[in-house]
């Protein structure tokens, strides 16, 4: 029998709130079994939540995380999922590189504005 988790066990294990777990469940990203009022999460839910949290840390949207989770196939080796994940990583790197260029450009513009302001202040009697 595979490992199962209560919502509080899952929340504690991954340092998230039960509310966050319920939110991901509402989004269709987690699918616990129900035993009366109790939610029972599987190892698959644990892995999915880990993927969600990792995806958030590296800047993926919830839709992108859901896409990757939905591609999970424990019997198929997950080659499609992993290839898509690599594509998403490449896309994210490109976005970050563009953001770094944008930040560098903004810093140059700030430097120019600052220099002009300081020069103008020196001319004020």
PDB file of C-alpha atoms in Angstrom:
ATOM      1  CA  UNK A   1       0.000   0.000   0.000  1.00  0.00           C
ATOM      2  CA  UNK A   2       1.364   3.420  -0.935  1.00  0.00           C
ATOM      3  CA  UNK A   3       1.944   6.238   1.527  1.00  0.00           C
ATOM      4  CA  UNK A   4      -0.965   8.582   2.217  1.00  0.00           C
ATOM      5  CA  UNK A   5      -1.076  11.971   3.918  1.00  0.00           C
ATOM      6  CA  UNK A   6      -3.614  14.114   5.682  1.00  0.00           C
ATOM      7  CA  UNK A   7      -3.817  17.757   4.664  1.00  0.00           C
ATOM      8  CA  UNK A   8      -1.933  18.792   7.815  1.00  0.00           C
ATOM      9  CA  UNK A   9       0.809  16.202   7.211  1.00  0.00           C
ATOM     10  CA  UNK A  10       1.212  17.354   3.619  1.00  0.00           C
ATOM     11  CA  UNK A  11       1.234  21.012   4.667  1.00  0.00           C
ATOM     12  CA  UNK A  12       3.862  20.369   7.342  1.00  0.00           C
ATOM     13  CA  UNK A  13       6.033  18.209   5.068  1.00  0.00           C
ATOM     14  CA  UNK A  14       6.255  20.925   2.399  1.00  0.00           C
ATOM     15  CA  UNK A  15       5.930  24.002   4.613  1.00  0.00           C
ATOM     16  CA  UNK A  16       2.732  25.312   3.014  1.00  0.00           C
ATOM     17  CA  UNK A  17      -0.630  26.171   4.488  1.00  0.00           C
ATOM     18  CA  UNK A  18      -3.640  23.867   4.296  1.00  0.00           C
ATOM     19  CA  UNK A  19      -5.383  26.753   2.503  1.00  0.00           C
ATOM     20  CA  UNK A  20      -2.746  26.654  -0.247  1.00  0.00           C
ATOM     21  CA  UNK A  21      -3.278  22.914  -0.634  1.00  0.00           C
ATOM     22  CA  UNK A  22      -7.049  23.397  -0.880  1.00  0.00           C
ATOM     23  CA  UNK A  23      -6.477  26.131  -3.486  1.00  0.00           C
ATOM     24  CA  UNK A  24      -4.372  23.781  -5.646  1.00  0.00           C
ATOM     25  CA  UNK A  25      -7.062  21.160  -5.222  1.00  0.00           C
ATOM     26  CA  UNK A  26      -9.711  23.649  -6.410  1.00  0.00           C
ATOM     27  CA  UNK A  27      -7.526  24.346  -9.456  1.00  0.00           C
ATOM     28  CA  UNK A  28      -7.572  20.626 -10.305  1.00  0.00           C
ATOM     29  CA  UNK A  29      -3.874  20.203  -9.580  1.00  0.00           C
ATOM     30  CA  UNK A  30      -4.315  17.831  -6.643  1.00  0.00           C
ATOM     31  CA  UNK A  31      -6.926  15.111  -6.331  1.00  0.00           C
ATOM     32  CA  UNK A  32      -7.151  13.591  -2.870  1.00  0.00           C
ATOM     33  CA  UNK A  33      -9.475  10.769  -1.997  1.00  0.00           C
ATOM     34  CA  UNK A  34     -12.284  11.557   0.417  1.00  0.00           C
ATOM     35  CA  UNK A  35     -12.967   9.517   3.514  1.00  0.00           C
ATOM     36  CA  UNK A  36     -16.020  11.248   4.872  1.00  0.00           C
ATOM     37  CA  UNK A  37     -14.948  14.850   5.470  1.00  0.00           C
ATOM     38  CA  UNK A  38     -11.246  13.983   5.491  1.00  0.00           C
ATOM     39  CA  UNK A  39      -8.981  14.502   2.491  1.00  0.00           C
ATOM     40  CA  UNK A  40      -6.447  11.726   1.936  1.00  0.00           C
ATOM     41  CA  UNK A  41      -3.520  12.663  -0.278  1.00  0.00           C
ATOM     42  CA  UNK A  42      -1.424  10.126  -2.161  1.00  0.00           C
ATOM     43  CA  UNK A  43       2.255  10.035  -3.041  1.00  0.00           C
ATOM     44  CA  UNK A  44       1.222  11.352  -6.470  1.00  0.00           C
ATOM     45  CA  UNK A  45      -0.319  14.404  -4.764  1.00  0.00           C
ATOM     46  CA  UNK A  46       2.903  14.911  -2.811  1.00  0.00           C
ATOM     47  CA  UNK A  47       4.944  14.841  -6.027  1.00  0.00           C
ATOM     48  CA  UNK A  48       2.457  17.163  -7.762  1.00  0.00           C
ATOM     49  CA  UNK A  49       2.653  19.652  -4.892  1.00  0.00           C
ATOM     50  CA  UNK A  50       6.456  19.523  -4.998  1.00  0.00           C
ATOM     51  CA  UNK A  51       6.290  20.276  -8.743  1.00  0.00           C
ATOM     52  CA  UNK A  52       3.903  23.178  -8.144  1.00  0.00           C
ATOM     53  CA  UNK A  53       6.158  24.705  -5.503  1.00  0.00           C
ATOM     54  CA  UNK A  54       9.287  24.225  -7.622  1.00  0.00           C
ATOM     55  CA  UNK A  55       7.495  25.697 -10.625  1.00  0.00           C
ATOM     56  CA  UNK A  56       6.450  28.747  -8.616  1.00  0.00           C
ATOM     57  CA  UNK A  57      10.023  29.254  -7.379  1.00  0.00           C
ATOM     58  CA  UNK A  58      11.365  29.319 -10.931  1.00  0.00           C
ATOM     59  CA  UNK A  59       8.609  31.592 -12.187  1.00  0.00           C
ATOM     60  CA  UNK A  60       6.183  29.242 -13.899  1.00  0.00           C
ATOM     61  CA  UNK A  61       2.508  30.157 -13.934  1.00  0.00           C
ATOM     62  CA  UNK A  62      -0.037  27.850 -12.337  1.00  0.00           C
ATOM     63  CA  UNK A  63      -1.270  26.965 -15.822  1.00  0.00           C
ATOM     64  CA  UNK A  64       2.249  25.885 -16.807  1.00  0.00           C
ATOM     65  CA  UNK A  65       2.585  23.830 -13.627  1.00  0.00           C
ATOM     66  CA  UNK A  66      -0.799  22.215 -14.263  1.00  0.00           C
ATOM     67  CA  UNK A  67       0.192  21.381 -17.832  1.00  0.00           C
ATOM     68  CA  UNK A  68       3.299  19.577 -16.614  1.00  0.00           C
ATOM     69  CA  UNK A  69       1.447  17.747 -13.847  1.00  0.00           C
ATOM     70  CA  UNK A  70      -1.261  16.624 -16.265  1.00  0.00           C
ATOM     71  CA  UNK A  71       1.431  15.107 -18.496  1.00  0.00           C
ATOM     72  CA  UNK A  72       2.611  12.792 -15.692  1.00  0.00           C
ATOM     73  CA  UNK A  73       2.456   9.140 -16.749  1.00  0.00           C
ATOM     74  CA  UNK A  74       3.929   6.720 -14.225  1.00  0.00           C
ATOM     75  CA  UNK A  75       3.820   3.876 -16.765  1.00  0.00           C
ATOM     76  CA  UNK A  76       5.323   5.744 -19.724  1.00  0.00           C
ATOM     77  CA  UNK A  77       8.650   6.985 -18.426  1.00  0.00           C
ATOM     78  CA  UNK A  78       7.508  10.611 -18.606  1.00  0.00           C
ATOM     79  CA  UNK A  79       9.647  11.491 -21.637  1.00  0.00           C
ATOM     80  CA  UNK A  80       6.967  13.883 -22.957  1.00  0.00           C
ATOM     81  CA  UNK A  81       6.648  15.566 -19.580  1.00  0.00           C
ATOM     82  CA  UNK A  82      10.407  15.931 -19.190  1.00  0.00           C
ATOM     83  CA  UNK A  83      10.837  17.284 -22.725  1.00  0.00           C
ATOM     84  CA  UNK A  84       8.096  19.842 -22.115  1.00  0.00           C
ATOM     85  CA  UNK A  85       9.711  20.767 -18.802  1.00  0.00           C
ATOM     86  CA  UNK A  86      13.012  21.368 -20.630  1.00  0.00           C
ATOM     87  CA  UNK A  87      11.192  23.564 -23.168  1.00  0.00           C
ATOM     88  CA  UNK A  88       9.624  25.566 -20.326  1.00  0.00           C
ATOM     89  CA  UNK A  89      13.027  25.951 -18.658  1.00  0.00           C
ATOM     90  CA  UNK A  90      14.508  27.276 -21.904  1.00  0.00           C
ATOM     91  CA  UNK A  91      11.605  29.724 -22.274  1.00  0.00           C
ATOM     92  CA  UNK A  92      11.995  30.901 -18.687  1.00  0.00           C
ATOM     93  CA  UNK A  93      15.743  31.414 -19.126  1.00  0.00           C
ATOM     94  CA  UNK A  94      15.027  33.564 -22.182  1.00  0.00           C
ATOM     95  CA  UNK A  95      12.527  35.637 -20.215  1.00  0.00           C
ATOM     96  CA  UNK A  96      15.007  36.129 -17.389  1.00  0.00           C
ATOM     97  CA  UNK A  97      17.783  37.120 -19.781  1.00  0.00           C
ATOM     98  CA  UNK A  98      15.490  39.714 -21.345  1.00  0.00           C
ATOM     99  CA  UNK A  99      14.531  41.011 -17.904  1.00  0.00           C
ATOM    100  CA  UNK A 100      18.231  41.328 -16.995  1.00  0.00           C
ATOM    101  CA  UNK A 101      18.846  43.334 -20.162  1.00  0.00           C
ATOM    102  CA  UNK A 102      15.835  45.516 -19.377  1.00  0.00           C
ATOM    103  CA  UNK A 103      17.128  46.099 -15.841  1.00  0.00           C
ATOM    104  CA  UNK A 104      20.593  47.002 -17.128  1.00  0.00           C
ATOM    105  CA  UNK A 105      19.054  49.481 -19.561  1.00  0.00           C
ATOM    106  CA  UNK A 106      16.942  50.994 -16.799  1.00  0.00           C
ATOM    107  CA  UNK A 107      20.025  51.331 -14.586  1.00  0.00           C
ATOM    108  CA  UNK A 108      21.803  53.215 -17.369  1.00  0.00           C
ATOM    109  CA  UNK A 109      18.824  55.525 -17.742  1.00  0.00           C
ATOM    110  CA  UNK A 110      18.742  56.097 -13.978  1.00  0.00           C
ATOM    111  CA  UNK A 111      22.473  56.846 -13.997  1.00  0.00           C
ATOM    112  CA  UNK A 112      21.959  59.407 -16.777  1.00  0.00           C
ATOM    113  CA  UNK A 113      19.011  61.020 -14.990  1.00  0.00           C
ATOM    114  CA  UNK A 114      20.969  61.145 -11.734  1.00  0.00           C
ATOM    115  CA  UNK A 115      24.008  62.739 -13.430  1.00  0.00           C
ATOM    116  CA  UNK A 116      21.799  65.384 -15.046  1.00  0.00           C
ATOM    117  CA  UNK A 117      20.089  66.166 -11.760  1.00  0.00           C
ATOM    118  CA  UNK A 118      23.400  66.493  -9.915  1.00  0.00           C
ATOM    119  CA  UNK A 119      24.835  68.695 -12.674  1.00  0.00           C
ATOM    120  CA  UNK A 120      21.723  70.893 -12.555  1.00  0.00           C
ATOM    121  CA  UNK A 121      21.985  71.166  -8.778  1.00  0.00           C
ATOM    122  CA  UNK A 122      25.584  72.324  -9.047  1.00  0.00           C
ATOM    123  CA  UNK A 123      24.457  75.193 -11.302  1.00  0.00           C
ATOM    124  CA  UNK A 124      21.890  76.393  -8.777  1.00  0.00           C
ATOM    125  CA  UNK A 125      23.302  79.304  -6.717  1.00  0.00           C
TER     126      UNK A 125
END
